[in-house]
Tab-separated table of C-alpha atoms in Angstrom:
chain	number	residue	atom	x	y	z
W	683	UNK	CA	103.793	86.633	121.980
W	684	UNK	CA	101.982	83.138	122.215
W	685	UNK	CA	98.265	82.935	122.924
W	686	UNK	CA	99.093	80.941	125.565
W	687	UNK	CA	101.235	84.344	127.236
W	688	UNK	CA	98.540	86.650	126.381
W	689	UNK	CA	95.900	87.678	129.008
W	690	UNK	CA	92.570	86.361	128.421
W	691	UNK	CA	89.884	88.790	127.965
W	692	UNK	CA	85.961	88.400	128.274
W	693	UNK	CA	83.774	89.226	125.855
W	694	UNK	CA	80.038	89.934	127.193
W	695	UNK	CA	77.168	91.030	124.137
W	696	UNK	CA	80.165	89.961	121.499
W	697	UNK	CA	77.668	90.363	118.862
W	698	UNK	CA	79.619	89.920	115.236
W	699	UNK	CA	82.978	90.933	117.110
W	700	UNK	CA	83.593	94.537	116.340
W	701	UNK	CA	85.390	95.137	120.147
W	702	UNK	CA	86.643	91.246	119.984
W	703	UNK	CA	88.288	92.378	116.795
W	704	UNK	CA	89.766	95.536	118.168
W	705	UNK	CA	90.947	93.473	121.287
W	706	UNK	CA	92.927	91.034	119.171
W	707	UNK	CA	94.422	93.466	116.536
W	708	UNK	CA	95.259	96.135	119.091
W	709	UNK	CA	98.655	96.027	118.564
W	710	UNK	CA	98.312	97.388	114.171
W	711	UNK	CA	99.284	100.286	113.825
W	712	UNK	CA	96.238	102.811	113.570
W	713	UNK	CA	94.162	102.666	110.393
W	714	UNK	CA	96.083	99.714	108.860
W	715	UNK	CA	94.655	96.673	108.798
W	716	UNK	CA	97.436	93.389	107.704
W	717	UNK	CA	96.053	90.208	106.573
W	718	UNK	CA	96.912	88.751	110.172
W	719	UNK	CA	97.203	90.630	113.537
W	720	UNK	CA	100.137	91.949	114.627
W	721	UNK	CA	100.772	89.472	117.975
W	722	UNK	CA	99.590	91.877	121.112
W	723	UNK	CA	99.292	91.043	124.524
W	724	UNK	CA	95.262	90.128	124.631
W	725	UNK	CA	93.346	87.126	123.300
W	726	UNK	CA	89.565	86.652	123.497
W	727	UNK	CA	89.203	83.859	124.968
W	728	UNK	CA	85.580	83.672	125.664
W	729	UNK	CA	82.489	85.532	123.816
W	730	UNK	CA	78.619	85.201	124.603
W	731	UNK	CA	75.413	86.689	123.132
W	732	UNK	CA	72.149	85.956	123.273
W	733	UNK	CA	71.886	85.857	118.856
W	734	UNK	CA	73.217	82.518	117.757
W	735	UNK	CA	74.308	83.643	114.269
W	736	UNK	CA	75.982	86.816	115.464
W	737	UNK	CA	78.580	84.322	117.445
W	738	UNK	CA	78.650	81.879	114.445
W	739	UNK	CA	80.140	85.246	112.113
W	740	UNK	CA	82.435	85.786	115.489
W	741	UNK	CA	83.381	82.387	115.589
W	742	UNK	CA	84.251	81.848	111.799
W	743	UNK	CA	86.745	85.014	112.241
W	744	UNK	CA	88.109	83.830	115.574
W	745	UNK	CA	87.914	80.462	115.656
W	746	UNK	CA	89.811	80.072	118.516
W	747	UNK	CA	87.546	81.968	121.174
W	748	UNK	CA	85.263	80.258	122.923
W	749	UNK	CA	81.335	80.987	122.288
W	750	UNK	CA	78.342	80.954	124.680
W	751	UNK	CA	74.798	81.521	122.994
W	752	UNK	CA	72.431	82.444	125.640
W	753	UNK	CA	71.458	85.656	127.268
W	754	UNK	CA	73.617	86.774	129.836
W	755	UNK	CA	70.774	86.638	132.868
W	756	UNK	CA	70.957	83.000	132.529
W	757	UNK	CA	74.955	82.454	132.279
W	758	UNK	CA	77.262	81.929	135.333
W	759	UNK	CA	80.485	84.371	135.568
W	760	UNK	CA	81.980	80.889	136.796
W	761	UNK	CA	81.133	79.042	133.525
W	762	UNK	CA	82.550	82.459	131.997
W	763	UNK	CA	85.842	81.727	133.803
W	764	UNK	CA	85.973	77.958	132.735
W	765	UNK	CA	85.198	78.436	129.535
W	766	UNK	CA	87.868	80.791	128.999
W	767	UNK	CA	90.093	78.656	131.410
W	768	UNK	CA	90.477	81.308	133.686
W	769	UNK	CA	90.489	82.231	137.177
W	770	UNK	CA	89.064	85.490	139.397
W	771	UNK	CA	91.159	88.069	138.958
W	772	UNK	CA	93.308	86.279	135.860
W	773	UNK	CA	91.345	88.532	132.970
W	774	UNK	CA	92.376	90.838	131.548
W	775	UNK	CA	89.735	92.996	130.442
W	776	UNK	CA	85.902	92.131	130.283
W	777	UNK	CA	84.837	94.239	127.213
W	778	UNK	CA	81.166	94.373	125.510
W	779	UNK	CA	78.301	97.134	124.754
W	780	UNK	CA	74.987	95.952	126.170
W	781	UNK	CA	71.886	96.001	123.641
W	782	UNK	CA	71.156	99.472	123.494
W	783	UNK	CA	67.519	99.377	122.409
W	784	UNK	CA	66.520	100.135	125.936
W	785	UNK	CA	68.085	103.619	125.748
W	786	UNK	CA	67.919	104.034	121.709
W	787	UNK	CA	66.481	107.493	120.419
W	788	UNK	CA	64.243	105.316	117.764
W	789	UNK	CA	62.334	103.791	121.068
W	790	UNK	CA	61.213	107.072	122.744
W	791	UNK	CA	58.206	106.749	121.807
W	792	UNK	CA	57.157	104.376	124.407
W	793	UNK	CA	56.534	105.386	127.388
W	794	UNK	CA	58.756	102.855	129.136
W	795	UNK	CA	61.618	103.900	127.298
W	796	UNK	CA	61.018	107.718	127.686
W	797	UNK	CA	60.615	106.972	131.584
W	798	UNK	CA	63.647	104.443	131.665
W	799	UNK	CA	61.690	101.936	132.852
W	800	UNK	CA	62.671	99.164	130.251
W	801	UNK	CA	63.175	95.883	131.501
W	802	UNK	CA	66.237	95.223	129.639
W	803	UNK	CA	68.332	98.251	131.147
W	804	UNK	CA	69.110	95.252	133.912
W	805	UNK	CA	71.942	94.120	131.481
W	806	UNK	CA	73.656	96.962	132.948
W	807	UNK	CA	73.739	94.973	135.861
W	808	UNK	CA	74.851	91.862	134.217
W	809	UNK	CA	77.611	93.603	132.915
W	810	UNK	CA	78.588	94.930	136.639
W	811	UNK	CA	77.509	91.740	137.947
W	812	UNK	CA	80.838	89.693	135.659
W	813	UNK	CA	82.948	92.825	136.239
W	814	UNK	CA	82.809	92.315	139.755
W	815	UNK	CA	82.942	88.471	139.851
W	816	UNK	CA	85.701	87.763	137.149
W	817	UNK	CA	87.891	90.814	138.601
W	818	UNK	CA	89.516	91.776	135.239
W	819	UNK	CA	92.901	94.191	135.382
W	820	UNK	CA	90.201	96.940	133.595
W	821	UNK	CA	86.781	96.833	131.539
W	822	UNK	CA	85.900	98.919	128.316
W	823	UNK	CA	82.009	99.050	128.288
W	824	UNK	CA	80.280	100.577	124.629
W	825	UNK	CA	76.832	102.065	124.452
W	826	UNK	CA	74.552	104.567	122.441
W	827	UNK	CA	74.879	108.358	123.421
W	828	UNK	CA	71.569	108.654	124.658
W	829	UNK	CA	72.724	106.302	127.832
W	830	UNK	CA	73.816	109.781	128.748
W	831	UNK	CA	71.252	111.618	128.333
W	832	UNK	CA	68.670	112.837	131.220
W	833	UNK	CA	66.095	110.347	130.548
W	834	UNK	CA	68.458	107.661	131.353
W	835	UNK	CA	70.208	109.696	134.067
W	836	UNK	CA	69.536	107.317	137.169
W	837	UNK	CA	70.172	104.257	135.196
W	838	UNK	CA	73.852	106.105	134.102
W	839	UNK	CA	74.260	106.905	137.974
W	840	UNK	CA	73.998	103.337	139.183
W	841	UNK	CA	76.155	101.737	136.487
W	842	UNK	CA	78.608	104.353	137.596
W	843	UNK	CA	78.208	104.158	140.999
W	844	UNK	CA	78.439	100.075	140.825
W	845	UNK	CA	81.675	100.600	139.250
W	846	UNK	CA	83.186	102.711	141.570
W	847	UNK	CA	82.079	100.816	144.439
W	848	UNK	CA	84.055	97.901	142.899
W	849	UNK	CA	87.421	99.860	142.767
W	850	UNK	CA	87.242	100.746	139.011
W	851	UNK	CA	87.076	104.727	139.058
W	852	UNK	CA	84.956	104.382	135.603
W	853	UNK	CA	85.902	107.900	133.467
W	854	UNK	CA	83.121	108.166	130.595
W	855	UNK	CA	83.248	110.206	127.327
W	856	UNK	CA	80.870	110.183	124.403
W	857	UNK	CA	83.404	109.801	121.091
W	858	UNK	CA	82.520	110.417	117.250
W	859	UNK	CA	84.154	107.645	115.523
W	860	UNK	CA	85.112	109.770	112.245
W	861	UNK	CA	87.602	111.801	114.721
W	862	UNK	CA	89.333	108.407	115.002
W	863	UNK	CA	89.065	107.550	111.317
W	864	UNK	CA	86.274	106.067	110.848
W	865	UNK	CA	84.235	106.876	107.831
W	866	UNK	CA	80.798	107.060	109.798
W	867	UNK	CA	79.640	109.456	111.713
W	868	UNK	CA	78.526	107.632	114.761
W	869	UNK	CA	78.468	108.839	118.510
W	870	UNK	CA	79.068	106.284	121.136
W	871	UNK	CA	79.534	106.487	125.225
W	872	UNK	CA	82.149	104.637	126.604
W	873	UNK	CA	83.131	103.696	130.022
W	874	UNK	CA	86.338	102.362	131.094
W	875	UNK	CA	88.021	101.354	134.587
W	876	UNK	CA	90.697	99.889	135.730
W	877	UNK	CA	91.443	97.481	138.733
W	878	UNK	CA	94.039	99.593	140.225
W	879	UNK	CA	91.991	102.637	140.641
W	880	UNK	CA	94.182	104.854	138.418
W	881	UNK	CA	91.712	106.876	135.809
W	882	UNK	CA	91.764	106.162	132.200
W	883	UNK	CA	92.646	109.057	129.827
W	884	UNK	CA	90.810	108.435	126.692
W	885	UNK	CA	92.866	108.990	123.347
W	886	UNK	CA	92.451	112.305	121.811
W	887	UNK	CA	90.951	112.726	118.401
W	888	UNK	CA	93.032	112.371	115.301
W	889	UNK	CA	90.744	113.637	112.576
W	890	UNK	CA	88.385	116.201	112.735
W	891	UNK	CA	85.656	117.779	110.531
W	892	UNK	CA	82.041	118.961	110.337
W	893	UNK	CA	79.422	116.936	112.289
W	894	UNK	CA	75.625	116.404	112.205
W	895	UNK	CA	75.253	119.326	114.663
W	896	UNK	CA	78.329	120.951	114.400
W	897	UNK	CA	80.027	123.255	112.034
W	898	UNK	CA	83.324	124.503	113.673
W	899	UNK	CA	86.315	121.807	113.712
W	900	UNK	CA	89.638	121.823	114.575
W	901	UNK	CA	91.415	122.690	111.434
W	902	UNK	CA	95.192	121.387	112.281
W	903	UNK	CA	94.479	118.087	112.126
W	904	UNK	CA	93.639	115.536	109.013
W	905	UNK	CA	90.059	116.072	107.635
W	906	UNK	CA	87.621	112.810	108.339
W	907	UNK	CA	88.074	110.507	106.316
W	908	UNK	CA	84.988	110.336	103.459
W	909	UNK	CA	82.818	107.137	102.056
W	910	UNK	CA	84.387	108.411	98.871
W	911	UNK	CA	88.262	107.725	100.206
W	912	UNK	CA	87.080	104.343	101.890
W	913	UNK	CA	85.980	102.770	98.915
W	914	UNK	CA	88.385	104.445	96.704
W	915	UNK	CA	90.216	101.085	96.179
W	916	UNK	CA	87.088	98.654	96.365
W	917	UNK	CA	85.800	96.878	93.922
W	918	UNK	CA	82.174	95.343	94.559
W	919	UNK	CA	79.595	93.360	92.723
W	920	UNK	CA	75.911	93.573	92.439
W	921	UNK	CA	74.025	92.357	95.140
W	922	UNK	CA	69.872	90.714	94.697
W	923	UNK	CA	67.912	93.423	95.772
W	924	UNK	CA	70.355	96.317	96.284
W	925	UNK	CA	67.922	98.883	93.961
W	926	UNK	CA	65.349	100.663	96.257
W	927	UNK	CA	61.838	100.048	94.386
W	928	UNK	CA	58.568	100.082	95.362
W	929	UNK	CA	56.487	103.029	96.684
W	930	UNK	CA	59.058	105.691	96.555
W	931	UNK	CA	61.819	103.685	94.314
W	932	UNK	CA	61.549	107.154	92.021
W	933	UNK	CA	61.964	109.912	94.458
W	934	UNK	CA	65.044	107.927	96.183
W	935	UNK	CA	66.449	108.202	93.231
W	936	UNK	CA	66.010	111.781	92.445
W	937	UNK	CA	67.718	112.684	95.743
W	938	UNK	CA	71.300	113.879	95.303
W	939	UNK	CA	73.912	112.699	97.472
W	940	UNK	CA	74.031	113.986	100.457
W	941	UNK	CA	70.361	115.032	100.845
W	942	UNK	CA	67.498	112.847	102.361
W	943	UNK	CA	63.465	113.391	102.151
W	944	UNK	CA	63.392	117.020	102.780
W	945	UNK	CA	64.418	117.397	98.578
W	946	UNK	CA	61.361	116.399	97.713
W	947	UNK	CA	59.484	119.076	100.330
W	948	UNK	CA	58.686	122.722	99.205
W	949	UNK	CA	62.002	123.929	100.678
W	950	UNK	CA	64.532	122.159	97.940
W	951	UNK	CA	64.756	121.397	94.390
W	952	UNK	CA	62.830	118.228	94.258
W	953	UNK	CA	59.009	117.440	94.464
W	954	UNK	CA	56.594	118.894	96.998
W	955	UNK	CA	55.893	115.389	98.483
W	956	UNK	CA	56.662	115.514	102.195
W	957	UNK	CA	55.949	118.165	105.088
W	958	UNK	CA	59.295	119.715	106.394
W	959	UNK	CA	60.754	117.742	109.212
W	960	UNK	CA	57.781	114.969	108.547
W	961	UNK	CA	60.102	111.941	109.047
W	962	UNK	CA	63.287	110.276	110.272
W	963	UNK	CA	66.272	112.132	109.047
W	964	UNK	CA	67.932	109.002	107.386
W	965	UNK	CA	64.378	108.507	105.473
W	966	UNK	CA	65.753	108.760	101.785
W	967	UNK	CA	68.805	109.743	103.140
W	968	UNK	CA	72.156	109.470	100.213
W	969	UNK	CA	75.483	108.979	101.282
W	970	UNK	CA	77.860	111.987	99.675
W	971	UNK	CA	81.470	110.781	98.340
W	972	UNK	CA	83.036	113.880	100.358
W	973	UNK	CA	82.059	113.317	103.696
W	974	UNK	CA	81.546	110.512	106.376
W	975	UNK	CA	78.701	108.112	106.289
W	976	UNK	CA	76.104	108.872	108.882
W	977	UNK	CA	75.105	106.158	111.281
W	978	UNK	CA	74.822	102.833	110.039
W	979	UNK	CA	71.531	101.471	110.780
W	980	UNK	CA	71.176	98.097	112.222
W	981	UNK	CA	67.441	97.129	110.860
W	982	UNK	CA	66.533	100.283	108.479
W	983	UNK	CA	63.177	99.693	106.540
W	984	UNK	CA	63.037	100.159	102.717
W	985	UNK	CA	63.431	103.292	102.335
W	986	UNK	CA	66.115	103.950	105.057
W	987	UNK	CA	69.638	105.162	103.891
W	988	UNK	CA	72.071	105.655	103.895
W	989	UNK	CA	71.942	104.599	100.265
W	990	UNK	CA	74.849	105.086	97.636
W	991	UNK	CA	75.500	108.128	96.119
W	992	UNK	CA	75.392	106.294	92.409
W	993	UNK	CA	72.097	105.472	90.911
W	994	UNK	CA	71.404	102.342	88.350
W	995	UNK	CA	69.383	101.370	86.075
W	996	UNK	CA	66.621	98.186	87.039
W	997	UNK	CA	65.234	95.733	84.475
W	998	UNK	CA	63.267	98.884	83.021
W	999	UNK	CA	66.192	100.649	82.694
W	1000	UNK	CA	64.896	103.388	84.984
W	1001	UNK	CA	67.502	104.594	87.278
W	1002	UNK	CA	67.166	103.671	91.279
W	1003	UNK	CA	69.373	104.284	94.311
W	1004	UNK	CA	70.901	101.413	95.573
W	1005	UNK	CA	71.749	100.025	98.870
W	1006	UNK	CA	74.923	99.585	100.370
W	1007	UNK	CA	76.938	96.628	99.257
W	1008	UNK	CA	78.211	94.323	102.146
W	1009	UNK	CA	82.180	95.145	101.367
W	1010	UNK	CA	81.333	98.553	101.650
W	1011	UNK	CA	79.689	98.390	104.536
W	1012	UNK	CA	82.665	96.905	105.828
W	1013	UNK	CA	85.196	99.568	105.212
W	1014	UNK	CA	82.288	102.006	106.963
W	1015	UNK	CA	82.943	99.796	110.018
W	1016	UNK	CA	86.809	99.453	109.631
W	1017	UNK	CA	86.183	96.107	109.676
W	1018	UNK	CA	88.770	93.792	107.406
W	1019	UNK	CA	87.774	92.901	104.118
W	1020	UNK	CA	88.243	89.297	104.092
W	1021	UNK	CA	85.538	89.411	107.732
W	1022	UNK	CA	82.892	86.708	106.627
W	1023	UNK	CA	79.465	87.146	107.927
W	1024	UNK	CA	77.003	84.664	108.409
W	1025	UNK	CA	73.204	84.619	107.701
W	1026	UNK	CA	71.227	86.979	104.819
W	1027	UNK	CA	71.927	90.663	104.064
W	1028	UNK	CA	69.533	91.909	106.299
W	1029	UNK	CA	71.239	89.291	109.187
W	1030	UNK	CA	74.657	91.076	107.958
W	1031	UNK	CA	73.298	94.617	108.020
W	1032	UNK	CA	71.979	93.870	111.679
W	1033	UNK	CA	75.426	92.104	113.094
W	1034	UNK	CA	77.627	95.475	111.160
W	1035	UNK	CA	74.825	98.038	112.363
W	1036	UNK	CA	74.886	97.069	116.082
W	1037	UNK	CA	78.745	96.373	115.791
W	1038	UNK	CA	81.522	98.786	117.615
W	1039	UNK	CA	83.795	100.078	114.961
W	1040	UNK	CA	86.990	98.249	114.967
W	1041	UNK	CA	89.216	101.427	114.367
W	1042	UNK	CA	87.126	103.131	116.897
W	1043	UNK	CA	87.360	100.245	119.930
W	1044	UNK	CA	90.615	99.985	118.779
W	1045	UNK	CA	91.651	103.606	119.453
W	1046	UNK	CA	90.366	102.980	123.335
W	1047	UNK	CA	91.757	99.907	123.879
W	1048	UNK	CA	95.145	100.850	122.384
W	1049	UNK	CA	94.986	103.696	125.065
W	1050	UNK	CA	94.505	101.722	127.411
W	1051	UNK	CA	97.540	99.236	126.804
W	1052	UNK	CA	99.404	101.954	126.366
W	1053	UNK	CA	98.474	103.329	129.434
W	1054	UNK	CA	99.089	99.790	131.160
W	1055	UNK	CA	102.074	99.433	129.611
W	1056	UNK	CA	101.393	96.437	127.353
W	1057	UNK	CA	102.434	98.671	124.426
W	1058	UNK	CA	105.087	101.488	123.598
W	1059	UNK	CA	104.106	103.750	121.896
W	1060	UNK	CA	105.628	103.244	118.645
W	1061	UNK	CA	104.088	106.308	116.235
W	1062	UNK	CA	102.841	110.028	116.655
W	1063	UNK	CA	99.559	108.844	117.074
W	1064	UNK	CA	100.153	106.431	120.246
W	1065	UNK	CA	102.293	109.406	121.198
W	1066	UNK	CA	99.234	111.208	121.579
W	1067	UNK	CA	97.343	108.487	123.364
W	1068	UNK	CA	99.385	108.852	126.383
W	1069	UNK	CA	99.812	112.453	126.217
W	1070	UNK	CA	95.753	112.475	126.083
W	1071	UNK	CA	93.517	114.356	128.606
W	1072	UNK	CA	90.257	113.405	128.267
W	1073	UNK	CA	88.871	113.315	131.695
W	1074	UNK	CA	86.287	112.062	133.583
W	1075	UNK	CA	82.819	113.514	133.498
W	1076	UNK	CA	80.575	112.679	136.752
W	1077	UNK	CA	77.002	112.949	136.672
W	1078	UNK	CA	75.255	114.872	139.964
């Protein structure tokens, strides 16, 4: 299929491209990423985002897509359309997850956040407001859990509502992107509708596994897939900086993999420094080779993991934990490994860390097609996409 034959899709909070991606290589087969896409029937024709650099990484990957940089409040659905040389109703998806510090669990400390009352929950509307103006066949919106939650439940209402008023019949489900084989354990809400009113079935797992906050797992199917098995076949260099020094360089390093601060309180083998349940849970926190990654962070301070299971020696030849190296915090987002990222490796660990996973976007959006018909179902897997019965969940 030519570019020119595939239906143009509009990309709203594109950040680094983690949805754009799964929009353009929709059509690989699950979990296997070829050095170019196999041809599917959706091109990204236009991408905006209020971060400059975040659309300069999208735009050296997909050169061809059109980029806006400015926030959304102050960009036309028209110019949306014209840059993307489309008309109302000629898209065919609008896809994008709107910042979600508004409704982040790190913010709830502040009182507008805990009450909902954050200014920036409007780019809900912004996201309703192109939905409804550009007309697109269906829409695939990404966000944090905690959209979900109570605090945020009026907010959730009148996205939903705005949706439905609009024809969509939105169907919502919170997915764990390791039960879609993705080597991070990170929760995200999605919402998806589609023009003709018929509801979206969202795919149904295809790994399983122990969770954060859960224990029991459905056994018949494959195990999630570990950080050790990602970078099984990656080889990596040093990176400037990647040792964690400084105040508590030592007691990172004495934490074993898969354990974070509470080692070093009076409950675990390590030192007595720290009060149980005194900080963040990803405070010290060291990836395991056996299981997932937890939750990328997006800006983590110094002593925020995950960090590497390995420790190395600095100049002193004392041993320290080390960060994350940038290819392997690609294969935790199932992002290619030739993706080039612009800016420093705290700009990189921001653009991955707010990014949608591309095997999990990908798993909803090749649903979808599927369930448009702009695939067949070609393996066991897409087999189970259609069979899928993941249903809607309404709020009262």
């Amino acid at each position: 299929m030519t570019a020119d034959h595939k239906l143009p899709v509009i990309s709203l909070f594109s950040g680094a491209g983690g949805l754009d991606l799964a929009v353009d290589r929709v059509a690989d087969a699950p979990l296997t990423v070829p050095e170019e896409p196999t041809p599917g029937p959706y091109r990204v024709a236009v991408a905006t985002d209020y971060a400059p650099q975040a659309l300069d990484t999208l735009a050296l990957n997909m050169p061809e897509t059109a980029t806006v940089p400015r926030d959304i409040r102050d960009t036309p659905t028209s110019e949306l359309l014209r840059l993307g040389s489309m008309t109302e109703g000629e898209a065919g998806l609008v896809v994008g997850g709107p910042p979600c510090t508004p409704f982040s669990k790190s913010g709830f400390w502040l009182a507008e956040k805990r009450e909902s009352r954050d200014p920036d929950a409007s780019l809900l509307e912004e996201y309703v407001r192109v939905v409804a103006q550009s007309r697109p066949e269906a829409f695939v919106l990404e966000n944090v859990q905690a959209l979900t939650y109570k605090t945020h439940k009026e907010h959730f209402k009148q996205l939903l509502g705005a949706l439905t008023e609009l024809g969509y019949n939105p169907q919502w489900k919170v997915l764990l992107a390791a039960d879609y084989g993705v080597p991070q354990l990170r929760k995200r809400v999605f919402v998806v509708g589609r023009r003709d009113g018929k509801a979206f079935k969202f795919p149904e797992p295809t790994h399983a596994g122990p969770s954060e906050t859960s224990r029991d797992w459905d056994r018949s199917k494959p195990l999630h897939i570990s950080a050790g098995e990602a970078f099984k076949t990656l080889k990596t260099m040093p990176e400037p900086g990647e040792l964690v020094e400084g105040k508590y360089g030592e007691l990172a390093a004495e934490v074993p993999g898969g354990q974070n601060y509470l080692w070093h309180t009076e409950r675990y083998g390590g030192r007595n420094e720290f009060q149980w349940r005194s900080r963040y849970w990803t405070f010290l926190l060291r990836l395991t080779a056996d299981k997932p990654s937890s939750t990328l962070q997006a800006q983590p301070g110094p002593y925020v993991g995950p960090f590497h299971w390995e420790n190395l020696p600095n100049e002193r030849g004392e041993l320290r934990a080390r960060r994350l190296r940038v290819p392997e915090l690609l294969r935790l987002m199932t992002f290619p490994d030739n993706f080039q990222l612009m800016g420093s490796r705290a700009d990189i660990q921001r653009q991955l860390g707010n990014a949608v996973p591309m095997e999990l976007g990908k798993a909803v959006l090749r649903a979808l097609s599927l369930q448009l018909g702009y695939l067949d179902a070609g393996s066991d897997r897409d087999d189970q996409l259609l069979r899928s019965a993941g249903s809607a969940v309404l709020i009262s």
